[in-house]
mmCIF file of C-alpha atoms in Angstrom:
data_model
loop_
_atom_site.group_PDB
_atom_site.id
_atom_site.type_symbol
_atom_site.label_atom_id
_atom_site.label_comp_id
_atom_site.label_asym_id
_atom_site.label_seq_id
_atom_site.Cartn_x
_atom_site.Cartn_y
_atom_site.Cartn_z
ATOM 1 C CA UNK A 32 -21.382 -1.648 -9.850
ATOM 2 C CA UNK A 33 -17.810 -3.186 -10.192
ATOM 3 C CA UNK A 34 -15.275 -1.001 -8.561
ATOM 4 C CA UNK A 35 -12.295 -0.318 -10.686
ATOM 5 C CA UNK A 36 -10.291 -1.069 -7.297
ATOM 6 C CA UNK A 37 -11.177 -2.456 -3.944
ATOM 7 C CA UNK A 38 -8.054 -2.396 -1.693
ATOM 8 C CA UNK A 39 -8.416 -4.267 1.609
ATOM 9 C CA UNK A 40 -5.532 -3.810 4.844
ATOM 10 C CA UNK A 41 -4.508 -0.990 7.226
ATOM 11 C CA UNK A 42 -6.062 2.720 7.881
ATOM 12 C CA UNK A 43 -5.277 4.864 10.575
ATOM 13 C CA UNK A 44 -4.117 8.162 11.359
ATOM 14 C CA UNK A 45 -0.612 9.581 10.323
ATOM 15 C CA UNK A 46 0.215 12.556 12.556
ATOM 16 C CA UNK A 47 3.131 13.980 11.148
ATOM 17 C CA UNK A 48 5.120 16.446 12.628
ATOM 18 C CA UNK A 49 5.103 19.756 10.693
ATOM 19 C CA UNK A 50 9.136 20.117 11.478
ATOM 20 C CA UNK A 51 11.803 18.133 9.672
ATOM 21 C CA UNK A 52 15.126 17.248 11.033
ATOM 22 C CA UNK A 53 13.322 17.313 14.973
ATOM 23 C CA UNK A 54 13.577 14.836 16.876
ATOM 24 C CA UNK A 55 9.889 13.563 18.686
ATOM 25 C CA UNK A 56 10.686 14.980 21.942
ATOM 26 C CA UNK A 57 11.449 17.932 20.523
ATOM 27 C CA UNK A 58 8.582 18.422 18.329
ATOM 28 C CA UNK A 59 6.043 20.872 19.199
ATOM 29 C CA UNK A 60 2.869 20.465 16.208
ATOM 30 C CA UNK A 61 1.998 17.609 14.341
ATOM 31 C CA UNK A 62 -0.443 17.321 11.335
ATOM 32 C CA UNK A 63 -3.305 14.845 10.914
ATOM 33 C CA UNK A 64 -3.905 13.225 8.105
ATOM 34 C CA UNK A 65 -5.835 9.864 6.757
ATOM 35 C CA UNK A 66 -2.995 6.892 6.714
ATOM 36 C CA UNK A 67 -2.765 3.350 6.308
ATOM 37 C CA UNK A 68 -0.706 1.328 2.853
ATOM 38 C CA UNK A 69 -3.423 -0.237 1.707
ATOM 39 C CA UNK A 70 -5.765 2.853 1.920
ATOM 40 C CA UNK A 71 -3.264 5.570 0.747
ATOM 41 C CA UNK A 72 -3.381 2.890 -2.414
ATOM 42 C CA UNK A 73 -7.062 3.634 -2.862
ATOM 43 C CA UNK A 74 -6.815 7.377 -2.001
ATOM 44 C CA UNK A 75 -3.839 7.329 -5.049
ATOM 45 C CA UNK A 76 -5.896 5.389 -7.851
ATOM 46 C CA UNK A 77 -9.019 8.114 -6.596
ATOM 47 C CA UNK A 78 -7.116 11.051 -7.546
ATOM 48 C CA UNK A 79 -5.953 9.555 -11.139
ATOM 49 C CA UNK A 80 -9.775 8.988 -11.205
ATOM 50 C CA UNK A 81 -10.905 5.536 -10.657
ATOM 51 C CA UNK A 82 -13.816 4.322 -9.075
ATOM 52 C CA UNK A 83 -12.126 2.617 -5.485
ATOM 53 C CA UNK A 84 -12.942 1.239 -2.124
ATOM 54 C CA UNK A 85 -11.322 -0.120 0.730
ATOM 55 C CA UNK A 86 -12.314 -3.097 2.978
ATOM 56 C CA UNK A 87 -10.486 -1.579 6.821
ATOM 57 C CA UNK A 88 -11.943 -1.090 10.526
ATOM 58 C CA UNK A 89 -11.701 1.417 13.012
ATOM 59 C CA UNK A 90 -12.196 2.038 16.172
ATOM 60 C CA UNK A 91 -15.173 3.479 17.813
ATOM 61 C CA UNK A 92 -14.013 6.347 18.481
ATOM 62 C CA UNK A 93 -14.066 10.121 17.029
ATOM 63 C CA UNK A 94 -10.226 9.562 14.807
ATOM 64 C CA UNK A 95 -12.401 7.023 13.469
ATOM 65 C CA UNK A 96 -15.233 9.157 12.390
ATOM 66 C CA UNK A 97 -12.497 11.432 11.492
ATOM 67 C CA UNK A 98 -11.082 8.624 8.538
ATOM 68 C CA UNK A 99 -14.893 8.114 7.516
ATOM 69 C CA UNK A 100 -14.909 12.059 6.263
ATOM 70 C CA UNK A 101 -11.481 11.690 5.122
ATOM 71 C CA UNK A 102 -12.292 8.645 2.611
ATOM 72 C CA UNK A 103 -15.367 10.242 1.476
ATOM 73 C CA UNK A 104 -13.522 13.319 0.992
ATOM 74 C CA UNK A 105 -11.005 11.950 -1.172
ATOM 75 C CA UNK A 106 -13.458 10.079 -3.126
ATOM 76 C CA UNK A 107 -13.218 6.562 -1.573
ATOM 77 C CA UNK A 108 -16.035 4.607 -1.163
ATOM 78 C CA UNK A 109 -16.296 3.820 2.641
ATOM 79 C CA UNK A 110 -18.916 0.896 2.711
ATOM 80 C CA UNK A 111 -16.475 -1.526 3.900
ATOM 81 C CA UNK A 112 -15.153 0.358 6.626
ATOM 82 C CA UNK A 113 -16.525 -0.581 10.170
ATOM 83 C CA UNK A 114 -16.159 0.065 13.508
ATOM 84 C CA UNK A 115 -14.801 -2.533 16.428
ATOM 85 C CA UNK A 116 -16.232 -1.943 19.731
ATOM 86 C CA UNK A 117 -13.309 -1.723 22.329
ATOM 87 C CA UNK A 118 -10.618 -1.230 20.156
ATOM 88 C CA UNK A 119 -9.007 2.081 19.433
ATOM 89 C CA UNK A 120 -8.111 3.568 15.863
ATOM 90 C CA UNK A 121 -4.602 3.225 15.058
ATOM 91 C CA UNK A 122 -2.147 6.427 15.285
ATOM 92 C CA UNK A 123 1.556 6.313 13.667
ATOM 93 C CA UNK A 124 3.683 9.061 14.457
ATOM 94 C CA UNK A 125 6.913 10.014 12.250
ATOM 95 C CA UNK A 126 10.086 11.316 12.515
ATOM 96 C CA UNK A 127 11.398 13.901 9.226
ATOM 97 C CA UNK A 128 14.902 13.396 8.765
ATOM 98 C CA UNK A 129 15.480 14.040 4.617
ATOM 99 C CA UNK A 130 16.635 12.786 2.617
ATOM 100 C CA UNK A 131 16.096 8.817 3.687
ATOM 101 C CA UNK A 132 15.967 8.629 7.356
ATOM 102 C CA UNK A 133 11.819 8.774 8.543
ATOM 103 C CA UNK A 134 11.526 6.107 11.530
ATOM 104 C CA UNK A 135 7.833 5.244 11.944
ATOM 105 C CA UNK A 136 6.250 4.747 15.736
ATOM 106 C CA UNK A 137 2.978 2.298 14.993
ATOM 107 C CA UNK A 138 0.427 2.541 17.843
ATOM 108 C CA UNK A 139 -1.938 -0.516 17.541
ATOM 109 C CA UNK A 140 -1.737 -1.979 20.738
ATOM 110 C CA UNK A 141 -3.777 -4.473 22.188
ATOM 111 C CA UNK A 142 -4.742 -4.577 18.546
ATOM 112 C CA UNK A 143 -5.448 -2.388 15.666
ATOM 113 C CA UNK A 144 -8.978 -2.901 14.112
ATOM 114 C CA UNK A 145 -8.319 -3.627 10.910
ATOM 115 C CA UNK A 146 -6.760 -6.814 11.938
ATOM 116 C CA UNK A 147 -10.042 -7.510 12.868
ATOM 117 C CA UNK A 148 -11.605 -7.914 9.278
ATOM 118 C CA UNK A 149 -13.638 -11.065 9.488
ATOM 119 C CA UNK A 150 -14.204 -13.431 6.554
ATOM 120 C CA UNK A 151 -18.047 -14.198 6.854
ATOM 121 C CA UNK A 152 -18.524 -9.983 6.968
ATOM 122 C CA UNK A 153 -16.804 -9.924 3.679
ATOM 123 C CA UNK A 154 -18.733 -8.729 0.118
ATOM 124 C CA UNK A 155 -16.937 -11.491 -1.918
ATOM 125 C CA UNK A 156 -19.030 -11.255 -4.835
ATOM 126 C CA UNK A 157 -17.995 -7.400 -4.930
ATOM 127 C CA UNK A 158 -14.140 -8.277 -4.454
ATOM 128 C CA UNK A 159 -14.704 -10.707 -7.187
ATOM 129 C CA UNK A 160 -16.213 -8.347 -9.654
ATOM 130 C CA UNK A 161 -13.984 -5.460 -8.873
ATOM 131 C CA UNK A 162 -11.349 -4.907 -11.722
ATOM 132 C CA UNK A 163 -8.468 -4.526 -9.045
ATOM 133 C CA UNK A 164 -8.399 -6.207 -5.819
ATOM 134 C CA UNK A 165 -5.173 -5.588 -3.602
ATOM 135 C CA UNK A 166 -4.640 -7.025 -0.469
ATOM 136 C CA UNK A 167 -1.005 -6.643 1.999
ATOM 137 C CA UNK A 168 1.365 -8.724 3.677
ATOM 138 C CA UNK A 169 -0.049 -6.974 7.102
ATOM 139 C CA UNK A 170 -3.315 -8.241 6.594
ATOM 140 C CA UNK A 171 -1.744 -11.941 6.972
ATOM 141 C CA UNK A 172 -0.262 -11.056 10.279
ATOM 142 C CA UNK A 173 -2.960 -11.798 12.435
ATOM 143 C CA UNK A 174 -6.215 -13.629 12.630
ATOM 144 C CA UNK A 175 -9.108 -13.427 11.764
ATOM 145 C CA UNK A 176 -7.285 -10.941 9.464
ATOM 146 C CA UNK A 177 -5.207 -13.600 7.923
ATOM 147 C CA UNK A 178 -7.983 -15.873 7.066
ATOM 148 C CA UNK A 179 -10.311 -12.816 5.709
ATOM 149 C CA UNK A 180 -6.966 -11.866 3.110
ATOM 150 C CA UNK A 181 -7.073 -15.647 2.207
ATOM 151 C CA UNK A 182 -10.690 -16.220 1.615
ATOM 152 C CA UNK A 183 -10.758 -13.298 -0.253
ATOM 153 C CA UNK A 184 -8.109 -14.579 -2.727
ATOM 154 C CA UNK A 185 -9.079 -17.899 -2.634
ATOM 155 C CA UNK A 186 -12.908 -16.393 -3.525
ATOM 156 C CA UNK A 187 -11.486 -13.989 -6.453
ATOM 157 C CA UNK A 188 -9.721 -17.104 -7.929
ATOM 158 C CA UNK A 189 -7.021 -14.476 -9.853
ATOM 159 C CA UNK A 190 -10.550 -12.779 -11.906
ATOM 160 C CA UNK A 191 -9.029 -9.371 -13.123
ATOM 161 C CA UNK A 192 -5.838 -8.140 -11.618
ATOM 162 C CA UNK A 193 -5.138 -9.510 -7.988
ATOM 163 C CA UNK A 194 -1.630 -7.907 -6.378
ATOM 164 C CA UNK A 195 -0.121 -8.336 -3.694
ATOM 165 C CA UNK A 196 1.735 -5.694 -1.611
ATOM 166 C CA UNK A 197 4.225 -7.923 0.229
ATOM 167 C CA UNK A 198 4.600 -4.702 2.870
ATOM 168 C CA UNK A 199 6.689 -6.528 5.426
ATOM 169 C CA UNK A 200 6.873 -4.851 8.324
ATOM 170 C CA UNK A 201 8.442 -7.156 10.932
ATOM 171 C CA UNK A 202 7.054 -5.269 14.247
ATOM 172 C CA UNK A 203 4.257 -7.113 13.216
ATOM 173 C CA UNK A 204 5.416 -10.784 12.650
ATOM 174 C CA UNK A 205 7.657 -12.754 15.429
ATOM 175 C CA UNK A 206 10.271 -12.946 12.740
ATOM 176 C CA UNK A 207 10.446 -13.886 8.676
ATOM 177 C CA UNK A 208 10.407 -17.482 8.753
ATOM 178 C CA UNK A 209 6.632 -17.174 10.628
ATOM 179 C CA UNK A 210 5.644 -15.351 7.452
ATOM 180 C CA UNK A 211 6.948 -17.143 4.516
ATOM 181 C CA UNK A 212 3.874 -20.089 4.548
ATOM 182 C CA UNK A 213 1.293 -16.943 4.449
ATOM 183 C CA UNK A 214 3.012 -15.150 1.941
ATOM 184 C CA UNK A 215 3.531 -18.340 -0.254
ATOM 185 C CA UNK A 216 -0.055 -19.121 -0.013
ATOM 186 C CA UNK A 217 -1.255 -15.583 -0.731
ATOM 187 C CA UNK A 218 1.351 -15.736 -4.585
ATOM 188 C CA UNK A 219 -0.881 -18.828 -5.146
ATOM 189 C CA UNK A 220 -3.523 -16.249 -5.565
ATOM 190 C CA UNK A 221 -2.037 -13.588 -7.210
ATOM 191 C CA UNK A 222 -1.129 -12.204 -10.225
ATOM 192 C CA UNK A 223 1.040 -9.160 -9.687
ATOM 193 C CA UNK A 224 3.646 -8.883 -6.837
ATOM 194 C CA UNK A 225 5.160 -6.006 -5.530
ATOM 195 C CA UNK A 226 7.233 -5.111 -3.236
ATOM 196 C CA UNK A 227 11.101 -3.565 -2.037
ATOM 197 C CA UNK A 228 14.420 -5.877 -1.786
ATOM 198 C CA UNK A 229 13.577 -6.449 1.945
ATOM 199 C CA UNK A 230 10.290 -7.620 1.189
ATOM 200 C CA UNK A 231 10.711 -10.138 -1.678
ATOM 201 C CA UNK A 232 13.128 -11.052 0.435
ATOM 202 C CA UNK A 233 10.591 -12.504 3.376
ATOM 203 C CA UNK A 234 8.407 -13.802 0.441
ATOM 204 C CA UNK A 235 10.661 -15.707 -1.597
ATOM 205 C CA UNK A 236 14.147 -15.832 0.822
ATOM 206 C CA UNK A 237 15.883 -14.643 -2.464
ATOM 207 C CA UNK A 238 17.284 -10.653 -2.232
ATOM 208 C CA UNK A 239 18.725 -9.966 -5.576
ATOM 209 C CA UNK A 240 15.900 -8.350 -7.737
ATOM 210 C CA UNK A 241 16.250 -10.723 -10.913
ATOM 211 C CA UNK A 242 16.510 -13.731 -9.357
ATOM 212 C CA UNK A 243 13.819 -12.284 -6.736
ATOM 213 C CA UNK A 244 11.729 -11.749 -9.739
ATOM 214 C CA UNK A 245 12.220 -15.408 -11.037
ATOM 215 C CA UNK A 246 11.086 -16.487 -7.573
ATOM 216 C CA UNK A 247 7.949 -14.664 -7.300
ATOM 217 C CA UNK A 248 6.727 -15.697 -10.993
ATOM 218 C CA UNK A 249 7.260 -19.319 -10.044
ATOM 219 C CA UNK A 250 5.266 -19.124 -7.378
ATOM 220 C CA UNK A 251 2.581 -18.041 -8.943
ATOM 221 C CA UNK A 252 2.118 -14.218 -9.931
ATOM 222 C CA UNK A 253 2.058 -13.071 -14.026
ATOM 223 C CA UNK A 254 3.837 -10.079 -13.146
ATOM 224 C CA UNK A 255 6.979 -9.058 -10.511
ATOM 225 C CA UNK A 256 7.226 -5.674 -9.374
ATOM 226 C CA UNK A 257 10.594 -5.586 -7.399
ATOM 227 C CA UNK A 258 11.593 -1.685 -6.429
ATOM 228 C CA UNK A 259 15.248 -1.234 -5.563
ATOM 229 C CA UNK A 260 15.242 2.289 -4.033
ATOM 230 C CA UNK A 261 17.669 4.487 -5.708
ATOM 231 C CA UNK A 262 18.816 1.883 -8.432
ATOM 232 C CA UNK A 263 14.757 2.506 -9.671
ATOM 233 C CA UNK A 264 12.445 -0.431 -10.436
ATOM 234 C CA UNK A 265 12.356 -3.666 -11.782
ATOM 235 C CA UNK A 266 9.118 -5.121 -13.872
ATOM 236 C CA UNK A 267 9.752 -8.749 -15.320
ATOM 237 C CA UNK A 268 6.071 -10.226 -16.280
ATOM 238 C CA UNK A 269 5.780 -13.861 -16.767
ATOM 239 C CA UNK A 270 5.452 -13.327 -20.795
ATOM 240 C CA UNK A 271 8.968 -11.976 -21.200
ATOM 241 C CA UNK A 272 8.330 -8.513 -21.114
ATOM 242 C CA UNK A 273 11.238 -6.878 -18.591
ATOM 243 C CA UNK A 274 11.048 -3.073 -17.849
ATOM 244 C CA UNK A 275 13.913 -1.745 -15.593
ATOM 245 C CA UNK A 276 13.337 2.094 -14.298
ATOM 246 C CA UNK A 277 15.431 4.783 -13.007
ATOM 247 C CA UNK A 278 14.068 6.919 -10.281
ATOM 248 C CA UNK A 279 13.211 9.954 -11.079
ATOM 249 C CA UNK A 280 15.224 13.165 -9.637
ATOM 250 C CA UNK A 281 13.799 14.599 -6.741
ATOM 251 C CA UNK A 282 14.449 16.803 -3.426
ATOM 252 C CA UNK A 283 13.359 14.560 -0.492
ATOM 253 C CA UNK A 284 11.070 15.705 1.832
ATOM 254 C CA UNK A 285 8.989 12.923 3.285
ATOM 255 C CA UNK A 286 9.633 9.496 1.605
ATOM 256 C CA UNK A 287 6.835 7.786 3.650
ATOM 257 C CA UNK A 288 3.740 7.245 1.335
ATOM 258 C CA UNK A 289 5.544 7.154 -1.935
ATOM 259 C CA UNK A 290 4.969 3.191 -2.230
ATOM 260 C CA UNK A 291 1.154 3.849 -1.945
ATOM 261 C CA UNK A 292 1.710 6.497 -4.748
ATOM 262 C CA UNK A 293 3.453 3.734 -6.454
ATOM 263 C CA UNK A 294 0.923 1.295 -6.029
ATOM 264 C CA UNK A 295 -2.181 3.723 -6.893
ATOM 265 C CA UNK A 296 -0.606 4.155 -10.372
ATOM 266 C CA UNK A 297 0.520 1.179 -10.996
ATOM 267 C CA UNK A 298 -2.913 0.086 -10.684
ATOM 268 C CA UNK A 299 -4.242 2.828 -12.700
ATOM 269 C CA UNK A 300 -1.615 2.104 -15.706
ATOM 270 C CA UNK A 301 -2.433 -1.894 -15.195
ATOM 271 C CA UNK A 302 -6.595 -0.720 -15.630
ATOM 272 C CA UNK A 303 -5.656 1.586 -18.411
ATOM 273 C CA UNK A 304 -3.517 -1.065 -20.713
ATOM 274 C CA UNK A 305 -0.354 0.560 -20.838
ATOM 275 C CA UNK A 306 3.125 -0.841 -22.066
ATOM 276 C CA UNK A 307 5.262 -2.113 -18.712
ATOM 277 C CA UNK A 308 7.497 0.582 -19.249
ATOM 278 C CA UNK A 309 5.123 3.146 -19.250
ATOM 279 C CA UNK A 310 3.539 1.972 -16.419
ATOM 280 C CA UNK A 311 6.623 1.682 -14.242
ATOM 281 C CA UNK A 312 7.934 5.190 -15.398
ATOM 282 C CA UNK A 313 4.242 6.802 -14.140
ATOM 283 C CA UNK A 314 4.412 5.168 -10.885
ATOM 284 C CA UNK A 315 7.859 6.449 -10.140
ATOM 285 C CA UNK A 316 6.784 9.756 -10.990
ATOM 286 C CA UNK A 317 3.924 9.049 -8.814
ATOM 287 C CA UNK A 318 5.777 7.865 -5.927
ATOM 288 C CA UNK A 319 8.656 10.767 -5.881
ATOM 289 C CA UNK A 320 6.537 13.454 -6.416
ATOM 290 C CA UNK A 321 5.161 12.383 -2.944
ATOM 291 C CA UNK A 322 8.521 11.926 -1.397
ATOM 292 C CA UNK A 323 8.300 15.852 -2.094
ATOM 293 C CA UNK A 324 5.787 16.364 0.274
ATOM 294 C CA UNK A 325 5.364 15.978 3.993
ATOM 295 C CA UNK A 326 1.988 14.268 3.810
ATOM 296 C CA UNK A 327 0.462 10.942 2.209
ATOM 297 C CA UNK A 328 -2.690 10.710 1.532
ATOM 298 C CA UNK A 329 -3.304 14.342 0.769
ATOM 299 C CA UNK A 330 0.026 14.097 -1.508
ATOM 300 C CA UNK A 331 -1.313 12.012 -4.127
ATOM 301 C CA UNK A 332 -0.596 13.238 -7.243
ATOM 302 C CA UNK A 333 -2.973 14.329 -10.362
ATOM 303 C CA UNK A 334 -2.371 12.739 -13.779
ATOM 304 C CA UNK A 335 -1.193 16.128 -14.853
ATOM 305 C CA UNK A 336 1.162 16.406 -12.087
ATOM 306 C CA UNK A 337 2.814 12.561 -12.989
ATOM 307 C CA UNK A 338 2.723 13.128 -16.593
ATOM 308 C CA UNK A 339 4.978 16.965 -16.387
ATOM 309 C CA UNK A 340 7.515 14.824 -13.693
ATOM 310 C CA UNK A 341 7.830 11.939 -16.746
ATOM 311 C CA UNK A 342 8.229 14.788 -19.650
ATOM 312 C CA UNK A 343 10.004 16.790 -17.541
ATOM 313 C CA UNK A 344 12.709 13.700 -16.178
ATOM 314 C CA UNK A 345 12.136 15.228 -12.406
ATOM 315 C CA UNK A 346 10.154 16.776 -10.067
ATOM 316 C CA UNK A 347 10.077 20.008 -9.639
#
């Protein structure tokens, strides 16, 4: 069977603490919930109903059999998902600060599994077939990660949709410049980009988002997804077609997770046909109606719910 989407990159487990505006010392319960960008994307596109996947290790340990129920709870297929002897599963604790102040703490030390996806374990023919395949800048961090996310590309050849989530997070890179050749050579691959001002920054050393745009369609991708916080979204695709969104309205609660949200829809707009416009204005709904929540993964948002935020012109 081809998968509508097969995402491939980061899980863990979010514990979140279950008061805002508390500093970590200070906080005295948490919540536990499935996390990781390039899984959140899968949980998203699950909940608008497509048939997803995610290529991601854990640790041999109990949080990872705890992410194993999770995915197959939310509908993800968990094939792909393996264990790595030795190597714990990744926490990430929070901070709550609303509106636009959430400071994340990344435990993956000496190393986080999923940087431990190796190429020859791979299913290429099934990344191949799959409608979606979406891989991160993360994954390109580290080896054998790096070479995994490459093969994979290189393997798909652009068949279907291929996007790349540039998700720069430099705690995990020695600094930009040691990024740029991965990130170049993962556009070659491509054919949608996304990602904020700071990250098509990295990729293409270019910040403002029309130019930025410009950048990542010459090097390679059919469409550039640039999002510029509270000015909205930017959408230029390679034929012309430009779609510039405003964010929606919304009382911030927890803006961690809303790019997954973001990226679940887009993918489910991209799989459905829609206009560019429509497609951006879904995954903004998508993406603030999480920002309304404390969690992620268990955040995602029904069609129903992102269709009354775009009638309605907020969330509510």
């Amino acid at each position: 069977m081809a998968y509508d989407l097969i995402t491939m990159g980061r899980i863990g487990v979010d514990l979140y603490p279950l008061q805002t505006g508390v500093p970590l010392p200070q906080v005295t319960s948490f919540g536990k919930f499935l996390g990781g960008s390039a899984t959140n994307v899968a949980v998203a596109a699950a909940r608008l109903g497509r048939d997803t996947a995610v290529i991601t290790r854990t640790g041999e340990d109990p949080f990872g059999e705890y992410l194993h129920q999770a995915l197959r709870d939310f509908g993800v297929d968990d094939r792909w998902v393996t264990a790595v002897p030795g190597l714990a599963t990744p926490v990430t604790f929070c901070e709550v600060f609303p509106p636009d102040d959430f400071p994340l703490y990344f435990y993956r030390r000496p190393k986080a599994p999923d940087l431990e996806i190796d190429a020859h374990e791979l299913d290429l023919e099934a990344i191949r077939e799959a409608r979606v395949f979406w891989v991160t800048g993360t994954g390109l961090s580290e080896e054998p990660s790096r070479t995994a996310t490459l093969a994979a590309l290189a393997h798909r050849a652009k068949a279907g949709t291929t996007v790349f989530d540039l998700d720069w997070r430099p705690m995990f890179w020695t600094d930009p410049d040691a990024a740029r050749p991965f990130y170049a050579e993962a556009l070659r691959h491509t054919t949608v980009a996304v990602g904020n001002l700071d990250e098509v920054e990295v990729a293409t050393g270019v910040r403002e988002p029309h130019a930025a745009a410009e950048a990542l369609l010459a090097a390679g991708v059919e469409l550039a997804v640039v999002k510029q916080g509270p000015k909205g979204v930017l959408a230029v695709h390679r034929d012309g077609t430009t779609a510039e969104v405003p964010p929606l309205p919304v009382n911030v609660l927890n803006g961690l997770g809303a790019g997954d949200a973001f990226g679940g829809s887009l993918c489910h707009g991209l799989l459905a046909g829609w206009d560019l416009e429509r497609i951006m204005r879904h995954a903004n709904a998508a993406g603030a109606i999480v920002a309304s929540r404390l969690e992620c993964s268990s955040a995602m948002p029904t069609a129903q719910e992102i269709e009354a935020a775009v009638t309605a012109g907020e969330v509510r």
